[in-house]
């Protein structure tokens, strides 16, 4: 059974009660981020639904750019792992060759 946490936050001077499985500190952090995005837009004289939509668009942009960056990093890591495997294979082959040469030298 997952525990539900309840916290009241303020976004753009309005109170909202959030209920989620995440802890209160996390929900407050998320709300603070949304509030900050809303306030940045509202500083330009935009308010209400328009500010909320523009804030949502900004956050969606951040989200998609973050996803792309994550994919790029995963691709880079995959390349590094493949390179490490190839080097490991080369090292194993070199060890076999050294062993073979040492064995031949003892005859």
Tab-separated table of C-alpha atoms in Angstrom:
chain	number	residue	atom	x	y	z
A	1	UNK	CA	0.000	0.000	0.000
A	2	UNK	CA	1.534	3.340	-1.044
A	3	UNK	CA	1.142	6.231	1.314
A	4	UNK	CA	-0.438	9.416	0.010
A	5	UNK	CA	1.113	12.708	1.088
A	6	UNK	CA	-0.877	15.933	1.118
A	7	UNK	CA	0.655	19.399	0.898
A	8	UNK	CA	-0.732	22.880	0.211
A	9	UNK	CA	1.376	25.007	-2.138
A	10	UNK	CA	1.068	28.497	-3.603
A	11	UNK	CA	1.471	29.047	-7.331
A	12	UNK	CA	0.957	32.511	-8.799
A	13	UNK	CA	-0.693	33.695	-5.548
A	14	UNK	CA	-3.236	30.853	-5.547
A	15	UNK	CA	-3.252	27.935	-3.144
A	16	UNK	CA	-3.438	24.357	-4.381
A	17	UNK	CA	-3.630	21.169	-2.344
A	18	UNK	CA	-1.552	18.391	-3.856
A	19	UNK	CA	-1.957	14.717	-3.004
A	20	UNK	CA	0.717	12.315	-4.238
A	21	UNK	CA	2.945	9.429	-3.217
A	22	UNK	CA	6.000	11.701	-3.405
A	23	UNK	CA	7.111	13.383	-0.192
A	24	UNK	CA	6.067	16.933	0.701
A	25	UNK	CA	9.536	18.396	0.053
A	26	UNK	CA	9.498	17.069	-3.518
A	27	UNK	CA	5.983	18.374	-4.212
A	28	UNK	CA	6.977	21.775	-2.807
A	29	UNK	CA	10.046	21.809	-5.061
A	30	UNK	CA	7.884	21.060	-8.118
A	31	UNK	CA	5.355	23.736	-7.145
A	32	UNK	CA	8.135	26.282	-6.586
A	33	UNK	CA	9.473	25.546	-10.082
A	34	UNK	CA	6.025	26.030	-11.635
A	35	UNK	CA	5.512	29.218	-9.593
A	36	UNK	CA	8.869	30.559	-10.795
A	37	UNK	CA	8.007	29.837	-14.445
A	38	UNK	CA	4.601	31.481	-14.032
A	39	UNK	CA	6.090	34.578	-12.353
A	40	UNK	CA	8.697	34.987	-15.115
A	41	UNK	CA	5.877	35.168	-17.655
A	42	UNK	CA	3.630	37.322	-15.480
A	43	UNK	CA	6.440	39.909	-15.176
A	44	UNK	CA	5.743	40.665	-18.841
A	45	UNK	CA	2.149	41.627	-18.110
A	46	UNK	CA	0.651	38.269	-19.110
A	47	UNK	CA	-1.637	36.660	-16.563
A	48	UNK	CA	-4.224	33.958	-16.033
A	49	UNK	CA	-4.671	31.125	-18.467
A	50	UNK	CA	-2.264	32.634	-21.004
A	51	UNK	CA	0.537	32.665	-18.430
A	52	UNK	CA	-0.244	29.076	-17.437
A	53	UNK	CA	-0.213	27.916	-21.071
A	54	UNK	CA	3.064	29.722	-21.804
A	55	UNK	CA	4.624	28.283	-18.620
A	56	UNK	CA	3.462	24.805	-19.654
A	57	UNK	CA	5.001	25.304	-23.100
A	58	UNK	CA	8.309	26.391	-21.549
A	59	UNK	CA	8.326	23.359	-19.249
A	60	UNK	CA	7.427	21.012	-22.111
A	61	UNK	CA	10.338	22.486	-24.086
A	62	UNK	CA	12.667	21.851	-21.113
A	63	UNK	CA	11.305	18.309	-20.834
A	64	UNK	CA	11.852	17.414	-24.497
A	65	UNK	CA	15.322	18.970	-24.556
A	66	UNK	CA	16.158	16.973	-21.423
A	67	UNK	CA	14.936	13.788	-23.097
A	68	UNK	CA	17.097	14.474	-26.158
A	69	UNK	CA	20.130	15.132	-23.956
A	70	UNK	CA	19.439	11.880	-22.080
A	71	UNK	CA	19.218	9.925	-25.338
A	72	UNK	CA	22.490	11.453	-26.536
A	73	UNK	CA	24.183	10.459	-23.268
A	74	UNK	CA	22.802	6.916	-23.497
A	75	UNK	CA	24.191	6.664	-27.036
A	76	UNK	CA	27.574	7.934	-25.865
A	77	UNK	CA	27.655	5.447	-22.984
A	78	UNK	CA	26.709	2.597	-25.335
A	79	UNK	CA	29.608	3.584	-27.603
A	80	UNK	CA	32.007	3.633	-24.649
A	81	UNK	CA	30.817	0.198	-23.501
A	82	UNK	CA	31.280	-1.240	-27.004
A	83	UNK	CA	34.766	0.290	-27.171
A	84	UNK	CA	35.636	-1.157	-23.745
A	85	UNK	CA	34.428	-4.611	-24.846
A	86	UNK	CA	36.550	-4.419	-28.008
A	87	UNK	CA	39.610	-3.435	-25.929
A	88	UNK	CA	38.893	-6.264	-23.491
A	89	UNK	CA	38.748	-8.718	-26.422
A	90	UNK	CA	42.048	-7.355	-27.768
A	91	UNK	CA	43.661	-7.717	-24.334
A	92	UNK	CA	42.466	-11.324	-24.043
A	93	UNK	CA	43.860	-12.096	-27.501
A	94	UNK	CA	47.194	-10.452	-26.599
A	95	UNK	CA	47.384	-12.528	-23.389
A	96	UNK	CA	46.756	-15.711	-25.401
A	97	UNK	CA	49.531	-14.735	-27.826
A	98	UNK	CA	51.944	-14.014	-24.961
A	99	UNK	CA	51.107	-17.348	-23.350
A	100	UNK	CA	51.602	-19.108	-26.697
A	101	UNK	CA	54.986	-17.418	-27.203
A	102	UNK	CA	56.083	-18.210	-23.640
A	103	UNK	CA	55.085	-21.849	-24.114
A	104	UNK	CA	56.998	-22.068	-27.411
A	105	UNK	CA	60.079	-20.451	-25.823
A	106	UNK	CA	60.227	-23.128	-23.107
A	107	UNK	CA	60.475	-26.002	-25.615
